[in-house]
Amino acid sequence: RVHGKSSALFYGNAAIVSAIPIWIFWRVHEMDLKENAPLFAVCTLLVTFLVAFAYKNSKFIFKHKIAAKRDAAINYEITKKIGDDKRVTKKEKEERVLWKKNEVADYEATTFSIFYNNAIFLLALLFISFMVLSNLSPMLNYSISMLSAAGLIALLSTGTKC
Amino acid sequence: MMSVSLLLLTIISLFGISNAADEKSARLLISKTILNEALVSGKDLTIHYEIFNVGPSSATGVELSDTSFRISDYKHISGLSKVRWEHIGASSNVSHTIVVRPLSPGAQNITSAHVSYIAIEGEPPVNAYSSEPGEYYIFPEREYDRLHSSHWIEWAIFAAMTLPSIGMPFLLWYRSRSRYVDQIKPKKH
């Protein structure tokens, strides 16, 4: 269920960030909305998959890093919560720390992955569309810049370092 | 011998008279210029006419007529295509401006305007033509807007739309991070 919830979050966010650039291509590059609707739909779908792919891979990398960083703080928090309670064994305490660490790392990795990938995707898209491909026809500009930006974050996410 | 001399005298006198007539006649030079940097379909196009009298005497009954902007291709916004000046003095000039709006994009050849005026009083009117601006390309409005409009409102809306996608995840991550970073600070001290 948790996995399903995470997937829904990723695909939902990916769909939003993939659809927003249509506004720029419609109003700034002056692409007709109705005429280009099929192109917009296909590209948005492809980019959604690539962005969601990037989210998942990045989350995996970030989670391990974050878990290592939060170890001390969570240990401290659990210890403080338990206090002098003698009923809690050492093993139980370790299990609680592990569980909490996993929960926090999962949450932070998810949010950071979405933020990080969205930021890079949008910056790359704007750079490619307005600096690199500005002389191309709007339709080609849209397709190439969207897929390049999404491809870039997907590629970066497959590296060992993000 | 007498008749040949008389003929020569007549010819020389006529030449003298015509020279004298040139010295007294007005001479108009007309320039027609497009003031726009870019010609765009659906946007105003300003045409400026200047009539210079370079002759020694006044020109009278000056009529400027420009038929190069047909109603089928252009909408007339302001200024008359047919203007009359009763009198343009020697070494002086007049100007006139019209504003039209091209109705459709494409290549257009903008030709000369016609001026008729009386150079010497009592003589029939003289025809003259302005300079010819030549061939121009009228850009489609969409293409022009794409290249030149600042679109700052669109960019502001884009920024507002992307803020939740970037700002919210960052805020949520940062809140959690701050909480755990703060946790270990007392321990460090």
XYZ file of C-alpha atoms in Angstrom:
351
model
C 0.000 0.000 0.000
C 2.924 2.269 0.894
C 4.564 1.463 -2.415
C 1.309 2.247 -4.236
C 0.965 5.545 -2.381
C 4.532 6.509 -3.259
C 3.960 5.599 -6.917
C 0.791 7.670 -7.061
C 2.655 10.618 -5.551
C 5.468 10.291 -8.082
C 3.240 9.921 -11.147
C 0.953 12.701 -9.957
C 3.831 15.152 -9.488
C 5.472 14.032 -12.721
C 2.241 14.623 -14.651
C 1.897 18.143 -13.221
C 5.468 19.185 -13.959
C 5.229 17.678 -17.468
C 2.004 19.544 -18.248
C 2.968 23.012 -16.946
C 5.405 23.822 -19.843
C 2.473 23.575 -22.302
C 1.508 27.051 -21.023
C 4.833 28.504 -22.136
C 4.731 26.890 -25.558
C 1.142 27.991 -26.071
C 1.505 31.600 -24.922
C 5.178 32.489 -25.542
C 6.092 30.285 -28.532
C 2.567 30.923 -29.870
C 1.673 27.289 -30.533
C -2.020 26.732 -31.232
C -3.554 24.686 -28.407
C -6.148 22.778 -30.434
C -3.911 22.110 -33.440
C -1.079 20.785 -31.290
C -3.228 18.897 -28.738
C -2.093 15.411 -29.906
C 1.575 16.429 -29.747
C 1.096 17.958 -26.289
C -0.682 14.808 -25.055
C 1.923 12.342 -26.353
C 4.883 14.389 -25.145
C 3.355 14.983 -21.701
C 2.794 11.222 -21.315
C 6.342 10.303 -22.323
C 7.861 13.006 -20.134
C 5.675 11.926 -17.170
C 7.167 8.435 -17.378
C 10.718 9.741 -17.650
C 10.282 12.165 -14.733
C 8.660 9.494 -12.523
C 11.549 7.172 -13.419
C 13.999 9.883 -12.350
C 12.093 10.439 -9.070
C 12.244 6.723 -8.177
C 15.940 6.293 -8.952
C 16.946 9.503 -7.187
C 14.887 8.584 -4.131
C 16.768 5.289 -3.842
C 20.137 7.090 -3.879
C 19.070 9.903 -1.534
C 17.450 7.533 0.973
C 20.718 5.790 1.786
C 22.575 9.066 2.187
C 19.858 10.636 4.352
C 19.499 7.554 6.558
C 23.216 7.683 7.346
C 22.999 11.394 8.188
C 19.944 11.100 10.471
C 21.255 8.175 12.506
C 22.583 10.247 15.394
C 19.611 12.610 15.577
C 17.012 9.836 15.542
C 18.941 7.852 18.101
C 18.910 10.900 20.340
C 15.187 11.463 19.767
C 14.217 7.856 20.573
C 16.478 7.767 23.611
C 14.870 10.969 24.884
C 11.369 9.543 24.281
C 12.093 6.274 26.057
C 13.706 8.085 28.976
C 14.053 5.832 32.042
C 11.451 3.293 30.912
C 12.988 -0.044 31.899
C 10.354 -2.038 29.925
C 12.010 -1.088 26.640
C 14.857 -3.456 25.872
C 17.968 -2.512 23.945
C 16.832 -4.624 20.999
C 13.427 -2.943 20.955
C 15.072 0.477 21.068
C 17.318 -0.442 18.124
C 14.280 -1.636 16.176
C 12.452 1.627 16.890
C 15.467 3.654 15.760
C 15.721 1.611 12.574
C 12.032 1.978 11.838
C 12.061 5.728 12.511
C 15.223 6.196 10.475
C 13.595 4.379 7.553
C 10.443 6.447 7.841
C 12.276 9.787 7.992
C 14.714 8.830 5.233
C 11.843 7.675 3.028
C 9.906 10.901 3.575
C 12.893 13.203 3.062
C 14.171 11.239 0.062
C 10.737 11.408 -1.573
C 10.312 15.155 -1.077
C 13.900 16.006 -1.969
C 13.804 13.793 -5.065
C 10.684 15.569 -6.340
C 12.126 19.026 -5.616
C 15.566 18.232 -7.103
C 14.293 16.608 -10.299
C 11.576 19.229 -10.895
C 14.082 22.070 -10.513
C 16.630 20.534 -12.875
C 13.961 19.518 -15.397
C 12.455 23.020 -15.586
C 15.808 24.796 -15.719
C 17.095 22.434 -18.427
C 13.846 22.813 -20.387
C 13.957 26.625 -20.324
C 17.645 26.688 -21.233
C 17.259 24.250 -24.151
C 14.062 25.833 -25.446
C 15.103 29.510 -25.289
C 18.897 29.393 -25.623
C 19.712 26.328 -27.702
C 16.673 25.688 -29.897
C 15.209 29.203 -30.094
C 15.432 29.286 -33.914
C 13.644 25.980 -34.424
C 9.956 25.755 -35.255
C 7.786 25.710 -32.083
C 6.651 22.090 -32.601
C 10.198 20.755 -32.914
C 11.337 23.034 -30.104
C 8.660 21.618 -27.770
C 9.317 17.952 -28.579
C 13.098 18.123 -28.456
C 13.429 20.382 -25.405
C 10.870 18.440 -23.331
C 12.305 15.018 -24.149
C 15.902 16.233 -23.738
C 15.232 17.773 -20.329
C 13.355 14.665 -19.141
C 16.026 12.409 -20.634
C 18.687 14.385 -18.816
C 17.165 13.927 -15.352
C 16.456 10.257 -16.089
C 20.087 9.781 -17.073
C 21.419 11.685 -14.055
C 19.262 9.579 -11.742
C 20.867 6.357 -12.973
C 24.314 7.527 -11.830
C 25.686 6.471 -8.456
C 25.847 10.086 -7.325
C 22.924 12.462 -7.847
C 19.951 84.678 -95.896
C 17.556 86.942 -94.066
C 15.058 84.106 -93.500
C 17.788 81.780 -92.132
C 18.959 84.466 -89.702
C 15.360 85.147 -88.682
C 14.825 81.411 -88.090
C 17.978 81.177 -85.994
C 16.936 84.258 -84.004
C 13.505 82.745 -83.382
C 15.020 79.468 -82.187
C 17.481 81.251 -79.881
C 14.681 83.462 -78.477
C 12.456 80.459 -77.842
C 15.354 78.728 -76.067
C 15.867 81.904 -74.015
C 12.165 82.077 -73.172
C 12.068 78.431 -72.090
C 15.190 78.960 -69.947
C 13.594 81.996 -68.396
C 10.456 79.903 -67.798
C 12.553 77.184 -65.999
C 14.079 79.832 -63.809
C 10.599 80.889 -62.677
C 9.063 77.419 -62.190
C 8.561 75.508 -58.985
C 10.092 72.036 -58.722
C 8.836 69.535 -56.182
C 10.714 66.532 -54.862
C 8.602 64.054 -52.910
C 9.798 61.410 -50.477
C 7.619 58.571 -49.240
C 9.027 56.600 -46.312
C 7.833 53.779 -44.045
C 8.406 54.765 -40.428
C 7.951 51.257 -38.977
C 10.937 49.051 -38.223
C 8.833 45.954 -38.826
C 5.649 45.560 -40.839
C 3.202 43.271 -39.068
C -0.227 42.104 -40.150
C -2.889 43.596 -37.889
C -0.543 46.267 -36.481
C -0.381 49.950 -37.505
C 1.889 50.964 -40.373
C 2.933 54.638 -40.599
C 3.783 56.234 -43.955
C 5.390 59.655 -44.047
C 5.400 61.960 -47.085
C 7.579 65.040 -47.453
C 7.302 67.483 -50.347
C 10.240 69.808 -50.915
C 10.026 72.750 -53.292
C 13.535 73.136 -54.673
C 12.502 75.559 -57.382
C 12.794 79.370 -57.255
C 9.063 80.033 -57.231
C 5.991 78.738 -55.420
C 4.086 75.676 -56.453
C 0.319 76.022 -56.379
C -2.571 73.581 -56.368
C -0.394 70.754 -55.027
C -2.337 67.481 -54.877
C -0.887 64.355 -53.308
C -2.651 61.098 -54.092
C -1.561 57.649 -52.928
C -3.484 54.661 -54.270
C -0.939 52.015 -53.308
C -2.835 50.961 -50.157
C -5.901 49.191 -51.537
C -8.939 48.732 -49.275
C -8.794 44.980 -49.939
C -5.321 44.747 -48.382
C -5.203 47.596 -45.876
C -7.493 49.213 -43.340
C -7.137 53.000 -43.257
C -6.716 54.154 -39.671
C -5.900 57.861 -39.926
C -4.804 60.467 -42.457
C -6.138 61.158 -45.956
C -4.756 59.400 -49.033
C -5.621 62.470 -51.118
C -4.387 65.831 -49.831
C -4.249 69.287 -51.359
C -1.999 72.229 -50.528
C -2.892 75.506 -52.179
C 0.621 76.858 -52.056
C 4.137 75.580 -51.292
C 6.657 78.428 -51.277
C 10.096 78.297 -52.842
C 12.697 76.495 -50.710
C 10.056 75.289 -48.281
C 8.534 71.922 -47.559
C 5.392 70.289 -46.245
C 4.807 66.880 -44.736
C 1.916 64.484 -44.348
C 1.484 61.201 -42.469
C -1.029 58.408 -42.838
C -1.566 55.286 -40.755
C -2.844 52.065 -42.298
C -3.104 48.489 -41.030
C -2.152 45.536 -43.271
C -4.900 42.934 -43.232
C -2.875 39.877 -44.195
C 0.767 38.772 -44.112
C 3.019 38.283 -47.097
C 5.235 40.186 -49.524
C 3.983 43.601 -50.612
C 5.368 46.013 -53.157
C 4.797 49.563 -51.920
C 4.842 51.877 -54.934
C 5.151 55.646 -55.368
C 2.572 58.275 -54.559
C 1.487 60.696 -57.288
C 1.682 64.481 -57.001
C 0.322 67.021 -59.444
C 1.043 70.735 -59.111
C 1.150 73.956 -61.058
C 4.809 74.864 -61.512
C 4.198 78.060 -63.473
C 0.977 80.011 -63.170
C -1.256 79.662 -66.145
C 0.405 76.463 -67.263
C -1.234 73.042 -67.003
C -0.396 70.922 -63.907
C 2.849 68.961 -63.790
C 2.943 65.292 -62.742
C 5.544 64.060 -60.292
C 6.108 60.823 -58.342
C 7.479 60.194 -54.906
C 10.314 57.832 -54.032
C 9.290 54.182 -53.987
C 9.699 52.355 -50.655
C 9.861 49.044 -52.550
C 9.198 45.438 -51.513
C 8.438 44.662 -47.876
C 7.514 41.490 -46.053
C 4.505 41.799 -43.760
C 5.023 39.423 -40.819
C 2.142 37.378 -39.449
C 1.152 38.782 -36.044
C 1.853 35.502 -34.272
C 5.387 35.246 -35.603
C 6.141 38.848 -34.635
C 4.711 38.406 -31.119
C 6.758 35.252 -30.683
C 9.977 37.145 -31.406
C 9.309 40.566 -29.939
C 6.659 40.565 -27.252
C 7.992 40.499 -23.704
C 5.314 38.085 -22.465
C 6.002 39.156 -18.894
C 2.487 38.309 -17.740
C 2.809 34.803 -19.163
C 6.155 34.354 -17.408
C 4.697 35.580 -14.124
C 1.866 33.045 -14.411
C 4.388 30.315 -15.285
C 6.421 31.175 -12.196
C 3.267 31.006 -10.060
C 2.369 27.604 -11.553
C 5.805 26.084 -11.005
C 6.168 27.391 -7.448
C 4.088 24.600 -5.850
C 5.998 21.899 -7.774
C 9.341 23.159 -6.550
C 8.560 25.132 -3.414
C 6.347 22.635 -1.615
C 8.602 19.558 -1.830
C 11.549 21.713 -0.795
C 9.657 23.141 2.170
C 8.543 19.708 3.355
C 12.057 18.286 3.056
C 13.617 21.302 4.742
C 11.196 21.174 7.670
C 12.038 17.549 8.356
C 15.755 18.148 7.896
C 15.742 21.179 10.224
C 13.979 19.206 12.898
C 16.639 16.505 12.950
C 19.575 18.822 12.537
C 18.273 20.858 15.502
C 17.911 17.648 17.503
C 21.615 16.910 17.428
C 22.741 20.486 18.050
C 22.268 20.398 21.858
C 24.280 17.138 21.862
C 27.168 18.815 20.054
C 27.251 21.579 22.646
